[in-house]
Each structure stands twice: as structure tokens, then as C-alpha cells.
Short mmCIF file of C-alpha atoms in Angstrom, two decimals:
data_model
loop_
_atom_site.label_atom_id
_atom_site.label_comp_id
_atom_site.label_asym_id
_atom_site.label_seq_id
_atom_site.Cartn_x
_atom_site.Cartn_y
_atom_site.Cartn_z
CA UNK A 257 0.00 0.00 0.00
CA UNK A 258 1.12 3.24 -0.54
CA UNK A 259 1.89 5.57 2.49
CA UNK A 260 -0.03 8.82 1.90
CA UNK A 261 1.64 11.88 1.19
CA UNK A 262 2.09 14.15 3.92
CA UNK A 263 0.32 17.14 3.65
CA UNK A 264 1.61 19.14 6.53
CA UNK A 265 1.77 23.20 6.21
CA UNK A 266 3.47 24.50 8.91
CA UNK A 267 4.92 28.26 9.48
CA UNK A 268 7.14 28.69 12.44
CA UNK A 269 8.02 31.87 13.17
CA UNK A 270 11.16 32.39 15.40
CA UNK A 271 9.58 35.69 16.43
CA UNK A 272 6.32 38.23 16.26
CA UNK A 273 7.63 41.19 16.11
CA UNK A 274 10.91 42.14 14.76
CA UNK A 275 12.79 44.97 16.29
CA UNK A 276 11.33 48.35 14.31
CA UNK A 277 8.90 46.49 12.88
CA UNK A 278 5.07 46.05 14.31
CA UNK A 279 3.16 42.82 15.49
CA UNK A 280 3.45 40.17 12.41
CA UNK A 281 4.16 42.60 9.65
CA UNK A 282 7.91 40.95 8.82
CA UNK A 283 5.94 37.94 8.29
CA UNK A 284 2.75 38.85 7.04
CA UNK A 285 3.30 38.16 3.07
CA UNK A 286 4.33 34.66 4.70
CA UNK A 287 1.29 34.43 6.78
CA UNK A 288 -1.26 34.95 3.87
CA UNK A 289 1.04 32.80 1.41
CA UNK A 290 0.25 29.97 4.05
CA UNK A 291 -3.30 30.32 4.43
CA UNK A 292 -3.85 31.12 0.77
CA UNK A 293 -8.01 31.52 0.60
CA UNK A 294 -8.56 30.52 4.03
CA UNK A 295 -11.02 33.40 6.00
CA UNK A 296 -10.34 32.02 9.97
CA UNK A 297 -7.98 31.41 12.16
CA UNK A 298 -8.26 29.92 15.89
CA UNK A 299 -5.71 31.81 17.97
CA UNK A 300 -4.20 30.24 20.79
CA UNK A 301 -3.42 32.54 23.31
CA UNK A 302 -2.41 30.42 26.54
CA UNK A 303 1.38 31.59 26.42
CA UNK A 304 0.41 34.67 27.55
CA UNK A 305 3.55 37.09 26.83
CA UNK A 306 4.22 39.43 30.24
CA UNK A 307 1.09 37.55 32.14
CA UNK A 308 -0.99 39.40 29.29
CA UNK A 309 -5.12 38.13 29.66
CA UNK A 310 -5.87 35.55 27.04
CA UNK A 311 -8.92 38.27 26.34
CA UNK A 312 -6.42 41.07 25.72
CA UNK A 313 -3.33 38.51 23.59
CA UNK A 314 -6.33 37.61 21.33
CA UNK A 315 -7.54 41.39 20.67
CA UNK A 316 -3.91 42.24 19.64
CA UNK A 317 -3.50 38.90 17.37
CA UNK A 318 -7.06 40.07 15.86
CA UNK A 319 -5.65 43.24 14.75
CA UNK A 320 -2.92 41.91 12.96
CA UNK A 321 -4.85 39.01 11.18
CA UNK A 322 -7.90 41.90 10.32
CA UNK A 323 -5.35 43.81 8.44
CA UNK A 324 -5.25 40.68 6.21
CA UNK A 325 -8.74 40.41 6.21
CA UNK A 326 -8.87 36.77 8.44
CA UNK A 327 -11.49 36.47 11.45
CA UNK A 328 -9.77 35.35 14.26
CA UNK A 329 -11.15 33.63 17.07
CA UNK A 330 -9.20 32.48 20.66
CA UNK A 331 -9.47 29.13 21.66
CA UNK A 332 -10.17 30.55 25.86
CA UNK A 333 -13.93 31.95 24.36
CA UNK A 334 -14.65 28.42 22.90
CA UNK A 335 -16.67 26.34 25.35
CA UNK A 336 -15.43 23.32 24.24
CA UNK A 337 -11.49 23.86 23.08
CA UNK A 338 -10.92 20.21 21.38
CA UNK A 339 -14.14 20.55 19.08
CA UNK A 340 -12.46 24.34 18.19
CA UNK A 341 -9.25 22.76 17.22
CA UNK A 342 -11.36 20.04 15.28
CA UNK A 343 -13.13 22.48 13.51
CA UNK A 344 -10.75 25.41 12.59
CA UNK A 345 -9.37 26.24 9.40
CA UNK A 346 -5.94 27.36 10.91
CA UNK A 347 -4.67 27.99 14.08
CA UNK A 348 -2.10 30.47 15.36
CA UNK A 349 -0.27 29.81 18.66
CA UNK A 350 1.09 33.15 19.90
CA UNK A 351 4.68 33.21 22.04
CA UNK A 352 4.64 33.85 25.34
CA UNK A 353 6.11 31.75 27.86
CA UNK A 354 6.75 27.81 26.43
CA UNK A 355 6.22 26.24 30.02
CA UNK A 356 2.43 27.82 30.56
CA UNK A 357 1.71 27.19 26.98
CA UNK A 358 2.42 23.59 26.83
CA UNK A 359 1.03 22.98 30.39
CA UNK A 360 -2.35 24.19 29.27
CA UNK A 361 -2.30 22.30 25.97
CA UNK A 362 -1.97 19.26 28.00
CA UNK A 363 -4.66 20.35 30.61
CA UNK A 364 -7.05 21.01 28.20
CA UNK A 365 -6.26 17.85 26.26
CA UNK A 366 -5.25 19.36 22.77
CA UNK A 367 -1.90 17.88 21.65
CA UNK A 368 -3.45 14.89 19.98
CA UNK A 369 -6.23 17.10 18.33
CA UNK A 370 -3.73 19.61 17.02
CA UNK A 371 -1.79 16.90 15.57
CA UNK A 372 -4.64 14.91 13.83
CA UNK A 373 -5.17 18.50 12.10
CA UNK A 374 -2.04 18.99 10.47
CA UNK A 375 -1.67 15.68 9.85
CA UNK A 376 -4.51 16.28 7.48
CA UNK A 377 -3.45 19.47 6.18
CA UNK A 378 -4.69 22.45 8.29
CA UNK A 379 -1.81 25.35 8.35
CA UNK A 380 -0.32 26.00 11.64
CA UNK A 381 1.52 29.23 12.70
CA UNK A 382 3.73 29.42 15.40
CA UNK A 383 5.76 32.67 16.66
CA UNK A 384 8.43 31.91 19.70
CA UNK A 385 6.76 29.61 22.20
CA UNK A 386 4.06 28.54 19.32
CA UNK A 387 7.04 27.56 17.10
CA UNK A 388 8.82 25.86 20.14
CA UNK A 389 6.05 23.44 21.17
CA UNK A 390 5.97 22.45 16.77
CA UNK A 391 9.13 20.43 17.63
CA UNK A 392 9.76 17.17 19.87
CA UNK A 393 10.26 18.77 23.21
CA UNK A 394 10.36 21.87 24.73
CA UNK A 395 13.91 21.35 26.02
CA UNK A 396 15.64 24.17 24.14
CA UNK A 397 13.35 26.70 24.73
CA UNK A 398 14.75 30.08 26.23
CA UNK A 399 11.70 30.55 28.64
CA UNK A 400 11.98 30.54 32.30
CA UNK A 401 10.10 27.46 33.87
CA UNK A 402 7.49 29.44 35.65
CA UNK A 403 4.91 26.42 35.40
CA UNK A 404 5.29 22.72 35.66
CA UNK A 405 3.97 20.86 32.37
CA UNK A 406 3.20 16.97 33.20
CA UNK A 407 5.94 16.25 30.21
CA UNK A 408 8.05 18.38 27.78
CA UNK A 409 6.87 16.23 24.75
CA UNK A 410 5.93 18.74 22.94
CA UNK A 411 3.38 18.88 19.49
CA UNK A 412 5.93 16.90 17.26
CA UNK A 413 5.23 18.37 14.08
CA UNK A 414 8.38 18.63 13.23
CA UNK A 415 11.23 15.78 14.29
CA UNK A 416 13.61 17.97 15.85
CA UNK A 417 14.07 20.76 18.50
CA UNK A 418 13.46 24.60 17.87
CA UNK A 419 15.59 27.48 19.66
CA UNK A 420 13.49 30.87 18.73
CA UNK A 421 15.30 34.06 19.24
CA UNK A 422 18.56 32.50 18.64
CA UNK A 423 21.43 34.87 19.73
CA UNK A 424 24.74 34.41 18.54
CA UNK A 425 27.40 34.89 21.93
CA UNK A 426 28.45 38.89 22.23
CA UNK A 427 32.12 38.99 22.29
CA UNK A 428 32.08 42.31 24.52
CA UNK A 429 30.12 40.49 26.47
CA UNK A 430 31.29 39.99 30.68
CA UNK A 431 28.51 38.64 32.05
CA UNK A 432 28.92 34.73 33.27
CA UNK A 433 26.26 32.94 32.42
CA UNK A 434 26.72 30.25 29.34
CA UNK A 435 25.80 31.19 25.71
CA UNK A 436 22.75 29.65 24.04
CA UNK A 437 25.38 27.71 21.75
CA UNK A 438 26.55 26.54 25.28
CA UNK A 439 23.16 25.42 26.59
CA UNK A 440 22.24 23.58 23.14
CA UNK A 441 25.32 21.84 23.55
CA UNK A 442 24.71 21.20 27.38
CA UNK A 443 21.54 19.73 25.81
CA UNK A 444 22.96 17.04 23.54
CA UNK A 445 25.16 15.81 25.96
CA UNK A 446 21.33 13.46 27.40
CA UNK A 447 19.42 14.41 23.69
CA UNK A 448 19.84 13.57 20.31
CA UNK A 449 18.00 15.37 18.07
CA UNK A 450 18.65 18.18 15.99
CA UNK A 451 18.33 21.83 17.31
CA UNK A 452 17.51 24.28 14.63
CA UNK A 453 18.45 28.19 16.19
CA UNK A 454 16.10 30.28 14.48
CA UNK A 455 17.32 33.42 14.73
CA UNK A 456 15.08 36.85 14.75
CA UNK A 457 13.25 37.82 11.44
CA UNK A 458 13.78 34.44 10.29
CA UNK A 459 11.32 31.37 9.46
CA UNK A 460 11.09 27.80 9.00
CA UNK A 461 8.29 27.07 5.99
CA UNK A 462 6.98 23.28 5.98
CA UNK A 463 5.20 22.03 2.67
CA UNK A 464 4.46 18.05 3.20
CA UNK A 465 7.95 16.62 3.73
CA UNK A 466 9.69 19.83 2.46
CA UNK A 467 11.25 22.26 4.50
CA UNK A 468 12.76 26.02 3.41
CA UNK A 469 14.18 29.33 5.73
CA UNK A 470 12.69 32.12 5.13
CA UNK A 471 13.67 35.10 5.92
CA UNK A 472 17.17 37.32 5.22
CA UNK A 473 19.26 35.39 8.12
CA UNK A 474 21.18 32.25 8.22
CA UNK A 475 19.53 29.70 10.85
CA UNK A 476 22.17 27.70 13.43
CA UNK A 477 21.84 24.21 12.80
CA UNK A 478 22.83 21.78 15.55
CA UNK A 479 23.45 18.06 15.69
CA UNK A 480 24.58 15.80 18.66
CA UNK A 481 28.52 15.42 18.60
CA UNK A 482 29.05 17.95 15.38
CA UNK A 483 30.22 21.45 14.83
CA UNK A 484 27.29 23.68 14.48
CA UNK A 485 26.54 24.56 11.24
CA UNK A 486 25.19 27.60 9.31
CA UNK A 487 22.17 27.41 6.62
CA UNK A 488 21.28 30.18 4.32
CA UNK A 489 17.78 30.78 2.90
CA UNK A 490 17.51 28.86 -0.33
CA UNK A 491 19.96 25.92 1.45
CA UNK A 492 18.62 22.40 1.09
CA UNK A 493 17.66 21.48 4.94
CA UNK A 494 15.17 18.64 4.16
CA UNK A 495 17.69 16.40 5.51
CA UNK A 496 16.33 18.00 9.35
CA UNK A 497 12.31 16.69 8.33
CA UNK A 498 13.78 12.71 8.07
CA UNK A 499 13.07 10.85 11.30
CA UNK A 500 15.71 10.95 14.26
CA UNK B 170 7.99 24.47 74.20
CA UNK B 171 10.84 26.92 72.85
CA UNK B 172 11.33 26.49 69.55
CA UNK B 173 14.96 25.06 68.59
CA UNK B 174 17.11 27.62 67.56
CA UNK B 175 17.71 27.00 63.73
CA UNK B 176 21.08 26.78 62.63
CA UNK B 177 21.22 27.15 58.92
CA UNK B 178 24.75 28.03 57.55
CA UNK B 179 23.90 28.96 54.20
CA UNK B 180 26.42 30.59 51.61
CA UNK B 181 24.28 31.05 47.97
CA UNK B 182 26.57 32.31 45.79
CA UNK B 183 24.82 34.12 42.13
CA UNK B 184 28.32 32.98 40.38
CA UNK B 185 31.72 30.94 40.59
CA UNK B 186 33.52 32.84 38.57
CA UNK B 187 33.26 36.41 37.95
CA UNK B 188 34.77 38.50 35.06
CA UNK B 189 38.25 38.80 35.53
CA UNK B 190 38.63 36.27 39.02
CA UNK B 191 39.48 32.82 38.92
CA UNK B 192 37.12 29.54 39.59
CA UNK B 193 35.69 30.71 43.35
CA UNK B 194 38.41 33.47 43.81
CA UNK B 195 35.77 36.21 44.07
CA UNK B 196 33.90 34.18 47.15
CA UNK B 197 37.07 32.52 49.09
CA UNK B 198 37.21 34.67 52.02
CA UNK B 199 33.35 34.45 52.33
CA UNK B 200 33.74 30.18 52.03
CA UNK B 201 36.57 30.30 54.59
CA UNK B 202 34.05 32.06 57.47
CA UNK B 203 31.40 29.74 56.22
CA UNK B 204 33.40 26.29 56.74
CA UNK B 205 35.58 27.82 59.59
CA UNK B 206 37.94 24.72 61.23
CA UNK B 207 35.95 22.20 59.07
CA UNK B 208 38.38 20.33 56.94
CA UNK B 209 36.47 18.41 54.08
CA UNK B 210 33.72 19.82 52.08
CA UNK B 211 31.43 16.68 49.81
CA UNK B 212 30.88 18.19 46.39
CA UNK B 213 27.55 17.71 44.71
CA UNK B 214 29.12 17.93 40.30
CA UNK B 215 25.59 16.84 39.07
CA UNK B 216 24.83 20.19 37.42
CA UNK B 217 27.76 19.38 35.07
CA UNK B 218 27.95 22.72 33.09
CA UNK B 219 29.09 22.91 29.58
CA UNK B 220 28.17 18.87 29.55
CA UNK B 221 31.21 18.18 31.56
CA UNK B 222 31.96 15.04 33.64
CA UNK B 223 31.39 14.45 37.04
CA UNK B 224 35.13 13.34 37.76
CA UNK B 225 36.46 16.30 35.57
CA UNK B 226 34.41 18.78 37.26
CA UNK B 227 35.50 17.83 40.56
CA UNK B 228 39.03 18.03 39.78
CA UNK B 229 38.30 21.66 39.28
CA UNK B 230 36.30 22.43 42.54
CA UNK B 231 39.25 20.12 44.41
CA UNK B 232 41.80 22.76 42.92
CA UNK B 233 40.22 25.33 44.77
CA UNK B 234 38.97 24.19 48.17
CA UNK B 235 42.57 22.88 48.66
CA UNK B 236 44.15 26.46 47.96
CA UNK B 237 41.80 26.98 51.07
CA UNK B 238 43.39 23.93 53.18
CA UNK B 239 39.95 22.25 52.63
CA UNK B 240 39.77 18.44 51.36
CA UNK B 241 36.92 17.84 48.65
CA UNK B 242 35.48 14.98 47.67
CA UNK B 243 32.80 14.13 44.64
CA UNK B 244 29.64 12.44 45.48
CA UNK B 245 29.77 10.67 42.76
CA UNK B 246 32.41 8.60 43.97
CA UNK B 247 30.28 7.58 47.45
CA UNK B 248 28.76 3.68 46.95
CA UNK B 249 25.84 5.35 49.15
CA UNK B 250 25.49 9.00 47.84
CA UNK B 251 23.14 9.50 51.04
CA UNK B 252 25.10 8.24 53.73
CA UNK B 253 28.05 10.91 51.88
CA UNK B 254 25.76 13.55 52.99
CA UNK B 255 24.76 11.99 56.21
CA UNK B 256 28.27 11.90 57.02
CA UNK B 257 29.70 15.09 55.13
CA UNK B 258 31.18 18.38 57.57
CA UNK B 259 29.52 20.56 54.32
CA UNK B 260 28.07 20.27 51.64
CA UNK B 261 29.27 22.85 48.20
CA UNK B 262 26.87 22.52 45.22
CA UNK B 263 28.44 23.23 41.87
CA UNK B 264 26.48 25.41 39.04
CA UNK B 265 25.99 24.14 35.49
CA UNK B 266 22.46 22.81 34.60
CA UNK B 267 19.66 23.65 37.60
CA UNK B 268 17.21 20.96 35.32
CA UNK B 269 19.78 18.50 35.46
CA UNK B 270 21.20 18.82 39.14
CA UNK B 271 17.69 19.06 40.63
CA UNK B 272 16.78 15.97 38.19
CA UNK B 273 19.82 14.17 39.73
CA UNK B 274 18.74 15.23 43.44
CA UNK B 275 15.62 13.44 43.55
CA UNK B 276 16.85 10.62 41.61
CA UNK B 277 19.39 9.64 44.20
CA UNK B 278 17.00 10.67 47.14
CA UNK B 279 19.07 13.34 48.43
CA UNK B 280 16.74 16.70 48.99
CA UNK B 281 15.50 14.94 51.99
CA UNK B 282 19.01 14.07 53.43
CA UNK B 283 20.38 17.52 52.90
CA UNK B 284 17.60 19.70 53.91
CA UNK B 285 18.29 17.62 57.30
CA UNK B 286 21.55 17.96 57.79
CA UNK B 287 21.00 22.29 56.67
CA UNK B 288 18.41 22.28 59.80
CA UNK B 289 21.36 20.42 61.90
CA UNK B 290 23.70 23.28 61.10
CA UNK B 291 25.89 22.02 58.35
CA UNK B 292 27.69 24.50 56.58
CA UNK B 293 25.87 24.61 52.47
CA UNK B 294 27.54 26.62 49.63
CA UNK B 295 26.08 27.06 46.55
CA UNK B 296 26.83 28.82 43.45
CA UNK B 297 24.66 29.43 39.77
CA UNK B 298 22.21 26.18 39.77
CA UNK B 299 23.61 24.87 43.17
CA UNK B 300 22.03 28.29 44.49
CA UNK B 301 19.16 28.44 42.48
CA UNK B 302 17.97 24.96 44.11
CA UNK B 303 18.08 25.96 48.09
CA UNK B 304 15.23 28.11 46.92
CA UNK B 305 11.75 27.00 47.17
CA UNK B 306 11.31 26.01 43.18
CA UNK B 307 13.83 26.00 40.37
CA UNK B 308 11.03 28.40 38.41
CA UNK B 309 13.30 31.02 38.17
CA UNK B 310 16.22 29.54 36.86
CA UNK B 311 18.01 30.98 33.67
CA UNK B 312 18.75 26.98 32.68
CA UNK B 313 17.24 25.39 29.49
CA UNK B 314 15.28 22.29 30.31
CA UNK B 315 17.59 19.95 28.87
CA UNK B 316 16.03 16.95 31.10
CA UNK B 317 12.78 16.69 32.80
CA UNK B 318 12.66 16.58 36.54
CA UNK B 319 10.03 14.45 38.44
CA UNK B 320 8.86 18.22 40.18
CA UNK B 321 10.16 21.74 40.08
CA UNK B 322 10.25 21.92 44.10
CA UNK B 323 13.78 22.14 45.39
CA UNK B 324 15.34 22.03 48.58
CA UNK B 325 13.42 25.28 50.50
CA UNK B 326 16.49 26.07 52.47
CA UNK B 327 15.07 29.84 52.22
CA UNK B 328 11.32 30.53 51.65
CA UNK B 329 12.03 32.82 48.75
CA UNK B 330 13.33 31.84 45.23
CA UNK B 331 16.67 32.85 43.42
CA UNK B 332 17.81 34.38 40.07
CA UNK B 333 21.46 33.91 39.81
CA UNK B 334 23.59 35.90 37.37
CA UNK B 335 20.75 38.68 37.56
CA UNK B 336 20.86 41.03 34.22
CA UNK B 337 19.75 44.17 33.78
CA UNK B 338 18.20 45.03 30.82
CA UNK B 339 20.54 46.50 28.31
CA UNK B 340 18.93 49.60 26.53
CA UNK B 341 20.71 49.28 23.69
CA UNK B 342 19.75 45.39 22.67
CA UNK B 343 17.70 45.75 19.65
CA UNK B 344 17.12 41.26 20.62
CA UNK B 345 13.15 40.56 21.44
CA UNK B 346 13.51 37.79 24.02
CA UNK B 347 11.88 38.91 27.08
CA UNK B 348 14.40 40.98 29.68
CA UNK B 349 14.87 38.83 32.77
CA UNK B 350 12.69 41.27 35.26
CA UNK B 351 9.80 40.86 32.29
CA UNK B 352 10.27 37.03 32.74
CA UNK B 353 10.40 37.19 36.83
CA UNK B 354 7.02 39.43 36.46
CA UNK B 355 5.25 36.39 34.75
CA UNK B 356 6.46 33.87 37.39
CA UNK B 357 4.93 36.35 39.66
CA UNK B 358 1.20 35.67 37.37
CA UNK B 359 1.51 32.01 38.66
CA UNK B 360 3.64 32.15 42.08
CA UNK B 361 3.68 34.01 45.06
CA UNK B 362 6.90 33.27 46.79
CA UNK B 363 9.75 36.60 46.70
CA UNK B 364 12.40 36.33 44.26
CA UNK B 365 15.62 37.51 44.55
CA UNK B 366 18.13 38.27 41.74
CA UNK B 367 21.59 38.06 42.30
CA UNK B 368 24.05 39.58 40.37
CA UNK B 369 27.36 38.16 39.62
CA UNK B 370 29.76 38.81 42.53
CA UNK B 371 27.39 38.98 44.57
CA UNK B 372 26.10 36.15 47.56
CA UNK B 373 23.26 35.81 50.24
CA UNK B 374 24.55 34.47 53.81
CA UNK B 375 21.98 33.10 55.64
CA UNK B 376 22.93 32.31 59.42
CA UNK B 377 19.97 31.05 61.42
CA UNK B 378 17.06 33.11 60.53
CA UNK B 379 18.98 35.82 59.72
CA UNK B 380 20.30 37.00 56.07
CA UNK B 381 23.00 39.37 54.65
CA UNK B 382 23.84 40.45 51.31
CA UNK B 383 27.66 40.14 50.85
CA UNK B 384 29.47 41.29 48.31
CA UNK B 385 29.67 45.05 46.01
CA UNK B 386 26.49 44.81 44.25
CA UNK B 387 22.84 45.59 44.86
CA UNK B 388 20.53 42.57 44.71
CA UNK B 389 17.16 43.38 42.90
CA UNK B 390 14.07 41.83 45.14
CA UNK B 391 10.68 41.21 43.60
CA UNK B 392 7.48 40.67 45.58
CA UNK B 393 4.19 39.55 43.92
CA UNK B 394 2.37 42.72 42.57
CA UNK B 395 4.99 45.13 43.87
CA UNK B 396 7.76 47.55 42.19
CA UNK B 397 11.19 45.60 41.84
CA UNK B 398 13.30 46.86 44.93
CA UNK B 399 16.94 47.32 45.21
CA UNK B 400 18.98 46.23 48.39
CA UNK B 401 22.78 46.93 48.94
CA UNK B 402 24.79 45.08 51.16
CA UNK B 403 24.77 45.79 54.55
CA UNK B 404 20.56 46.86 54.35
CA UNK B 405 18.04 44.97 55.84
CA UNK B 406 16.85 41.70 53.90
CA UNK B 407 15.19 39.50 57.15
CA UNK B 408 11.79 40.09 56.01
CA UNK B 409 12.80 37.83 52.89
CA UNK B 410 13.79 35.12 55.43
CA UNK B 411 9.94 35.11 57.03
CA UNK B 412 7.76 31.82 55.92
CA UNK B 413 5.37 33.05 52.77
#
């Protein structure tokens, strides 16, 4: 029997807003290139950047999806949050912290739902914390643990790890504490797969099996027990989308 | 009944090493007071920073408690890791990973053991992650979650939780990722314990029920709902060490 072809269209977005730039607009052309003639968009707004309300994260995510003239919804105003998910078009999961995000998505018993979506071809969008929980843990995020999630399994969508606002070390730099290429290394010493640092302005576009950067940066590519490596937009990286 | 007297020895230091100093240079005179005419210190290397081994990273705190005159040993190398602590004259936690050394902890079944012996009066120095855990959680750690922990509960030596190598923002970053008093602010959404960040050089003494901020720098306090306050050494700090 043949094995179906995937038909996964994913958008993660290292981060929201770029600096001088407003909410989504470096990735806007991106954002309606994904969703193509799709009208709605669930919004999930549990990561809740700076303790924001869910009420006021979804207001500002509205504004920025009106402007390309998508309805957007959040998930919290949906009595029943699995039959939203099972019903949606798209969905957009906002950054925010990683820990409180992926604690709720357990509590309110979405991971399998969101995956059974995209399996089938509904677009995702991630920025930050919504494009950390698209990979197989949450272990690289940057995001002080300020919650305990039962696991940090995260949505799987993609079989390796994301870093979002991936910083490259500051020379001038006297302060003590270890770099992020430090920590991801620190991380492969007990994990194996790949860490992809995302760094701001950029993007990582999914079509089925096929994976591109977007964006005008290169993106840090880690694997266990190899130099890091540096990938230009337009680089072949489908090598990162085979299974670990 | 009179209460016991407690007799908590605590030295929580924000960093080993600070810009310039060597490996615990910055902190000896402080660990000398601490350990007084003790003579061996047990060394807890489970944090392992930069993925380093347990042996190798006790080589390096050994170096530097015998400069002191002070024997170290690894726990690593005890058959019984808990009789080690049972039997140790003080205890010195190592930084590196907080996920990792807390993971480690309750693994070999030592929080119990050494918040016993901290209530009996022995001597406990911590630096980075090794200070981050006498707090009441690990949620404020700077760490990436490179291993999951059965809970983020750590060993409560003070009622209050810790931010080693405290940052202030830097007004010129043009980077998105949250500043680390935005990211203390949203712990604050979910928990109500006091948080205190430390900056590098500087270290909490805690001697019974009373506390002291050693070192040149101001420590930055945070209180659920409240301004960020700034302490100096030598001001008062007690109220921190009052039950929450």
C-alpha cells in the first residue's frame, strides 16, 4: 500500500515582532502565502507574553490578522477547546512563555487534536513559544520554567528541537552565564535530536515533507557530537524533516 | 515548648567565577568564614555545566577548596550517595544545569538528606544552579530544560526563590527575548513566593534566621504585585527570610 503523502503546512516563526517592525508585519506576506483563501484562524493565546489576559493577547492577534482580512477567534472563548481545534481552518499559537503554553495544551487535552489537524493538512503558525512546542520537546526553549507541564513532549510536528530568538554569543560580552550555543550543547550531551536556532526575522516554511528558511538570516543548525553549522535561505535542509 | 534555635549556615553564591577572578576566587574569604575549622567539604558535580563530567568537574572544585586547606570529595564517587551527605562536615553545590542537578537530586533521594543535615547546622555553599535549588522552586532559573525533573520543588532552604547571574536590561539590545525582570514578572502571574536576583559577585549568607547580602552589588528583590526593589549590602533583607 502506498503511504499517503504528507500534507503538513506549517509556518514557524522564530519571532512576532521584529525589532522596528510592528506585530506580524515581517511575516505577514508569509502568513497569507500559508493560508492562501482561508477566511479564519483559531488563535491560541495560553502563552500569555508578560502575564498578558488571554482576552487582551487575542484582541492584539485580531488586529494583525484583520489587516489581512482573516477572522480570528481564541481558543479561551470556545466552550469546548478540542471541538475548536477540530473544527478550525488554521490555528495560530502566539509566544509567550513555552512552560504555561504547553502545560495548558496538556490540561485542556489538545496535543493529539492539534496533531490529527495537520496531519490532514490544516496550516499552523507558530511565533516563539508557538514555534517551540511544533518540535519534539520543549527542552531548548529560552523561557523561564514558571509552570510545571506533566511532560516536555511537545506537538511533534516537526522531528527535531526549535531554539526561537537565537542569539549568537556577544564577544564584549562579561557577564557569566553560558551562551545559548553553550546550553544547546549542554543539551545534547542526554538528547539527540537536531536543534535548529532560528534566529530573529527568520522562518522555517513546511510544505508536506519539504522544509525552506525564510527570511534574510542564516539559521544555526545543531546536531549531537558535530560542529554547528550555518544554513542560508535557499539551502537544502530537508535532511532535518527525516526521522531521528 | 521553645522552639529550637535553627542553625542554617547557608552561603548562595549568584556565580563561581566572575569576570576577571578565577574559579571561586571572588567568594574565598566568604567560604573560609562559612566552613571555619571544618576540613572536608562533599561536592555535589551533578549540574555538570558545559556537559562536563562528574570526575572532571571535581578536579576543578578540588583545585580550589585545597588552595583553602579544605579536602573535597565528589559524590559521585560515594557507593551510598546518602550516607556521603549523612556523614559530610559541608556540603558545596556546583552550578551548570539547575534541570539537570535538581533531576539528579531526587533521583538519588538526596533533597531529603540535605535539607536535614541544613536544619542540623551544616555549613551549604552554593553557586549558579547549586544556588538556584536551596530556593523553594527552580522556576526562576536561567537553565534550558535539557532533562525533565520528576517536580520543580527544590530544597526550600530559604522561603524565597533565586535568580542567579541577575541582568539588567541593556537599553541598547535591539534582541526581542523577554528581559529577565519581564520574565520574573510572569512567574509572579503564577507564584507568590519573593524572588531575589543576584548579580554576579554577589552572595546571600543566611545564618539562622537571619540574612545578609555580601558582596559590592545591589541585589534586585521582587514581591508579587509590587515595584522591583533594590537592596545593597549591609541593608536589611530579614523580612525575605519570614515563611510566605
Amino acid at each position: 500500500m502506498k503511504k499517503e503523502q504528507p500534507k503538513k503546512e506549517l509556518l514557524l516563526i522564530s519571532t512576532s515582532t521584529t525589532h522596528g517592525t510592528g506585530y506580524l508585519e515581517h511575516c505577514e506576506d508569509e502568513i497569507k502565502a500559508l493560508l492562501q483563501d482561508r477566511k479564519s484562524v483559531l488563535f491560541i493565546p495560553y502563552a500569555r507574553p508578560g502575564g498578558i489576559s488571554h482576552t487582551d493577547y487575542t484582541a492584539k492577534a485580531k488586529e494583525a490578522f484583520e489587516r489581512m482580512g482573516i477572522t480570528l477567534t481564541g481558543i479561551h472563548e470556545a466552550d469546548n477547546p478540542v471541538e475548536a481545534v477540530e473544527q478550525a481552518e488554521a490555528v495560530f499559537t502566539g509566544g509567550g512563555n513555552t512552560f504555561l503554553l504547553l502545560r495548558q495544551l496538556y490540561a485542556k487535552k489538545l496535543l493529539e487534536p492539534l496533531q490529527k489537524k495537520v496531519e490532514k493538512g490544516m496550516p499552523y503558525i507558530g511565533t516563539s513559544a508557538g514555534t517551540n512546542i511544533a518540535g519534539k520537546t520543549i527542552g531548548t526553549t529560552n523561557d523561564m520554567p514558571i509552570v510545571f507541564p506533566k511532560s516536555f513532549d511537545a506537538l511533534q510536528l516537526v522531528p527535531f528541537n526549535l531554539n526561537p530568538h537565537y542569539l549568537d554569543p556577544d564577544p564584549n560580552s562579561t557577564h557569566m552565564g553560558e551562551t545559548r550555543e553553550t546550553r544547546i550543547q549542554e543539551f545534547h550531551v542526554h538528547n539527540s535530536q537536531p536543534v535548529v536556532g532560528l534566529r530573529e526575522g527568520s522562518m522555517l516554511r513546511v510544505k508536506g515533507e519539504k522544509m525552506t528558511l525564510l527570511g534574510h538570516l542564516s539559521a544555526r543548525v545543531f546536531l549531537q557530537g558535530q560542529k554547528p553549522m550555518e544554513f542560508k535561505p535557499g539551502d537544502d535542509i530537508n535532511f532535518l524533516m527525516e526521522a531521528y
